[in-house]
Amino acid sequence: ADFNAGKQIRLAPYLGAQVLRQSEDTSLEMDGSRVGIDGSARITQLRAGLQARLSPNLRAEIALRRDTGTGGYRQTTAKAELSMSF
């Protein structure tokens, strides 16, 4: 059965997971001095959200993302978006 059948507003929930791995140390050199950049060697991202088509030219999305990495790295991001095409 189609979840959106007969409805004017179309909803599309989603879940996602991704693992990012940095295999090399990152650094840059300026004026003969090399500077290393600290960061997490591996980051796991978990995403959940809901996209809604409110009309043929209006779309909304809410999403939450949680990043967890080595060395105690943690970040949570939320977004709310409203898009109109014309």
JSON list of C-alpha atoms in Angstrom, two decimals:
[
{"chain": "A", "resi": 1, "resn": "ALA", "atom": "CA", "xyz": [0.00, 0.00, 0.00]},
{"chain": "A", "resi": 2, "resn": "ASP", "atom": "CA", "xyz": [1.23, 3.49, -0.85]},
{"chain": "A", "resi": 3, "resn": "PHE", "atom": "CA", "xyz": [1.65, 5.58, 2.32]},
{"chain": "A", "resi": 4, "resn": "ASN", "atom": "CA", "xyz": [0.99, 8.78, 0.34]},
{"chain": "A", "resi": 5, "resn": "ALA", "atom": "CA", "xyz": [-1.98, 7.52, -1.74]},
{"chain": "A", "resi": 6, "resn": "GLY", "atom": "CA", "xyz": [-4.78, 10.08, -1.91]},
{"chain": "A", "resi": 7, "resn": "LYS", "atom": "CA", "xyz": [-2.88, 12.69, 0.10]},
{"chain": "A", "resi": 8, "resn": "GLN", "atom": "CA", "xyz": [-1.92, 16.13, -1.14]},
{"chain": "A", "resi": 9, "resn": "ILE", "atom": "CA", "xyz": [1.08, 16.31, 1.20]},
{"chain": "A", "resi": 10, "resn": "ARG", "atom": "CA", "xyz": [3.69, 13.63, 0.49]},
{"chain": "A", "resi": 11, "resn": "LEU", "atom": "CA", "xyz": [5.94, 12.50, 3.35]},
{"chain": "A", "resi": 12, "resn": "ALA", "atom": "CA", "xyz": [9.27, 10.67, 3.05]},
{"chain": "A", "resi": 13, "resn": "PRO", "atom": "CA", "xyz": [11.01, 9.69, 6.31]},
{"chain": "A", "resi": 14, "resn": "TYR", "atom": "CA", "xyz": [14.65, 8.60, 6.10]},
{"chain": "A", "resi": 15, "resn": "LEU", "atom": "CA", "xyz": [17.42, 7.07, 8.21]},
{"chain": "A", "resi": 16, "resn": "GLY", "atom": "CA", "xyz": [21.09, 6.92, 7.30]},
{"chain": "A", "resi": 17, "resn": "ALA", "atom": "CA", "xyz": [24.44, 5.90, 8.69]},
{"chain": "A", "resi": 18, "resn": "GLN", "atom": "CA", "xyz": [27.94, 6.60, 7.44]},
{"chain": "A", "resi": 19, "resn": "VAL", "atom": "CA", "xyz": [31.48, 5.97, 8.70]},
{"chain": "A", "resi": 20, "resn": "LEU", "atom": "CA", "xyz": [34.16, 8.47, 7.66]},
{"chain": "A", "resi": 21, "resn": "ARG", "atom": "CA", "xyz": [37.80, 7.47, 8.05]},
{"chain": "A", "resi": 22, "resn": "GLN", "atom": "CA", "xyz": [40.82, 9.73, 7.76]},
{"chain": "A", "resi": 23, "resn": "SER", "atom": "CA", "xyz": [43.72, 7.52, 6.73]},
{"chain": "A", "resi": 24, "resn": "GLU", "atom": "CA", "xyz": [46.41, 10.24, 6.60]},
{"chain": "A", "resi": 25, "resn": "ASP", "atom": "CA", "xyz": [47.58, 12.97, 8.95]},
{"chain": "A", "resi": 26, "resn": "THR", "atom": "CA", "xyz": [46.62, 16.40, 7.69]},
{"chain": "A", "resi": 27, "resn": "SER", "atom": "CA", "xyz": [49.00, 19.33, 7.83]},
{"chain": "A", "resi": 28, "resn": "LEU", "atom": "CA", "xyz": [49.93, 22.42, 5.89]},
{"chain": "A", "resi": 29, "resn": "GLU", "atom": "CA", "xyz": [53.07, 24.44, 5.45]},
{"chain": "A", "resi": 30, "resn": "MET", "atom": "CA", "xyz": [53.25, 28.23, 5.44]},
{"chain": "A", "resi": 31, "resn": "ASP", "atom": "CA", "xyz": [56.45, 30.29, 5.34]},
{"chain": "A", "resi": 32, "resn": "GLY", "atom": "CA", "xyz": [58.53, 27.18, 6.07]},
{"chain": "A", "resi": 33, "resn": "SER", "atom": "CA", "xyz": [56.56, 26.17, 9.16]},
{"chain": "A", "resi": 34, "resn": "ARG", "atom": "CA", "xyz": [54.52, 22.95, 9.11]},
{"chain": "A", "resi": 35, "resn": "VAL", "atom": "CA", "xyz": [51.33, 22.90, 11.18]},
{"chain": "A", "resi": 36, "resn": "GLY", "atom": "CA", "xyz": [49.40, 19.69, 11.86]},
{"chain": "A", "resi": 37, "resn": "ILE", "atom": "CA", "xyz": [45.62, 19.62, 12.14]},
{"chain": "A", "resi": 38, "resn": "ASP", "atom": "CA", "xyz": [44.15, 17.57, 14.97]},
{"chain": "A", "resi": 39, "resn": "GLY", "atom": "CA", "xyz": [40.98, 15.66, 14.30]},
{"chain": "A", "resi": 40, "resn": "SER", "atom": "CA", "xyz": [39.20, 12.40, 14.71]},
{"chain": "A", "resi": 41, "resn": "ALA", "atom": "CA", "xyz": [40.56, 9.45, 12.72]},
{"chain": "A", "resi": 42, "resn": "ARG", "atom": "CA", "xyz": [37.09, 7.89, 12.41]},
{"chain": "A", "resi": 43, "resn": "ILE", "atom": "CA", "xyz": [33.66, 9.57, 12.61]},
{"chain": "A", "resi": 44, "resn": "THR", "atom": "CA", "xyz": [30.33, 7.76, 12.65]},
{"chain": "A", "resi": 45, "resn": "GLN", "atom": "CA", "xyz": [27.34, 9.78, 11.41]},
{"chain": "A", "resi": 46, "resn": "LEU", "atom": "CA", "xyz": [23.73, 8.82, 12.12]},
{"chain": "A", "resi": 47, "resn": "ARG", "atom": "CA", "xyz": [20.99, 10.77, 10.36]},
{"chain": "A", "resi": 48, "resn": "ALA", "atom": "CA", "xyz": [17.20, 10.81, 10.65]},
{"chain": "A", "resi": 49, "resn": "GLY", "atom": "CA", "xyz": [14.73, 13.14, 9.05]},
{"chain": "A", "resi": 50, "resn": "LEU", "atom": "CA", "xyz": [11.47, 13.76, 7.31]},
{"chain": "A", "resi": 51, "resn": "GLN", "atom": "CA", "xyz": [10.95, 15.36, 3.91]},
{"chain": "A", "resi": 52, "resn": "ALA", "atom": "CA", "xyz": [7.51, 16.66, 2.97]},
{"chain": "A", "resi": 53, "resn": "ARG", "atom": "CA", "xyz": [6.23, 17.89, -0.38]},
{"chain": "A", "resi": 54, "resn": "LEU", "atom": "CA", "xyz": [3.59, 20.40, 0.69]},
{"chain": "A", "resi": 55, "resn": "SER", "atom": "CA", "xyz": [2.60, 21.39, -2.85]},
{"chain": "A", "resi": 56, "resn": "PRO", "atom": "CA", "xyz": [4.08, 20.93, -6.34]},
{"chain": "A", "resi": 57, "resn": "ASN", "atom": "CA", "xyz": [6.54, 23.79, -5.72]},
{"chain": "A", "resi": 58, "resn": "LEU", "atom": "CA", "xyz": [6.94, 23.80, -1.90]},
{"chain": "A", "resi": 59, "resn": "ARG", "atom": "CA", "xyz": [9.06, 21.35, 0.07]},
{"chain": "A", "resi": 60, "resn": "ALA", "atom": "CA", "xyz": [9.96, 21.13, 3.77]},
{"chain": "A", "resi": 61, "resn": "GLU", "atom": "CA", "xyz": [12.55, 19.06, 5.61]},
{"chain": "A", "resi": 62, "resn": "ILE", "atom": "CA", "xyz": [13.52, 18.52, 9.24]},
{"chain": "A", "resi": 63, "resn": "ALA", "atom": "CA", "xyz": [16.61, 16.49, 10.10]},
{"chain": "A", "resi": 64, "resn": "LEU", "atom": "CA", "xyz": [18.83, 15.49, 13.00]},
{"chain": "A", "resi": 65, "resn": "ARG", "atom": "CA", "xyz": [22.44, 14.29, 12.67]},
{"chain": "A", "resi": 66, "resn": "ARG", "atom": "CA", "xyz": [24.70, 12.87, 15.38]},
{"chain": "A", "resi": 67, "resn": "ASP", "atom": "CA", "xyz": [28.46, 12.62, 14.78]},
{"chain": "A", "resi": 68, "resn": "THR", "atom": "CA", "xyz": [30.62, 10.53, 17.11]},
{"chain": "A", "resi": 69, "resn": "GLY", "atom": "CA", "xyz": [34.36, 10.14, 16.70]},
{"chain": "A", "resi": 70, "resn": "THR", "atom": "CA", "xyz": [37.53, 8.92, 18.29]},
{"chain": "A", "resi": 71, "resn": "GLY", "atom": "CA", "xyz": [39.20, 11.09, 20.90]},
{"chain": "A", "resi": 72, "resn": "GLY", "atom": "CA", "xyz": [35.90, 12.19, 22.46]},
{"chain": "A", "resi": 73, "resn": "TYR", "atom": "CA", "xyz": [34.57, 14.06, 19.42]},
{"chain": "A", "resi": 74, "resn": "ARG", "atom": "CA", "xyz": [30.77, 14.56, 19.57]},
{"chain": "A", "resi": 75, "resn": "GLN", "atom": "CA", "xyz": [28.48, 16.86, 17.60]},
{"chain": "A", "resi": 76, "resn": "THR", "atom": "CA", "xyz": [24.71, 17.00, 17.16]},
{"chain": "A", "resi": 77, "resn": "THR", "atom": "CA", "xyz": [23.19, 19.06, 14.35]},
{"chain": "A", "resi": 78, "resn": "ALA", "atom": "CA", "xyz": [19.54, 19.83, 13.64]},
{"chain": "A", "resi": 79, "resn": "LYS", "atom": "CA", "xyz": [18.10, 21.56, 10.60]},
{"chain": "A", "resi": 80, "resn": "ALA", "atom": "CA", "xyz": [14.75, 22.83, 9.42]},
{"chain": "A", "resi": 81, "resn": "GLU", "atom": "CA", "xyz": [14.43, 23.81, 5.78]},
{"chain": "A", "resi": 82, "resn": "LEU", "atom": "CA", "xyz": [11.67, 25.24, 3.60]},
{"chain": "A", "resi": 83, "resn": "SER", "atom": "CA", "xyz": [12.26, 25.32, -0.18]},
{"chain": "A", "resi": 84, "resn": "MET", "atom": "CA", "xyz": [10.20, 26.90, -2.90]},
{"chain": "A", "resi": 85, "resn": "SER", "atom": "CA", "xyz": [10.75, 26.44, -6.64]},
{"chain": "A", "resi": 86, "resn": "PHE", "atom": "CA", "xyz": [9.33, 28.84, -9.22]}
]
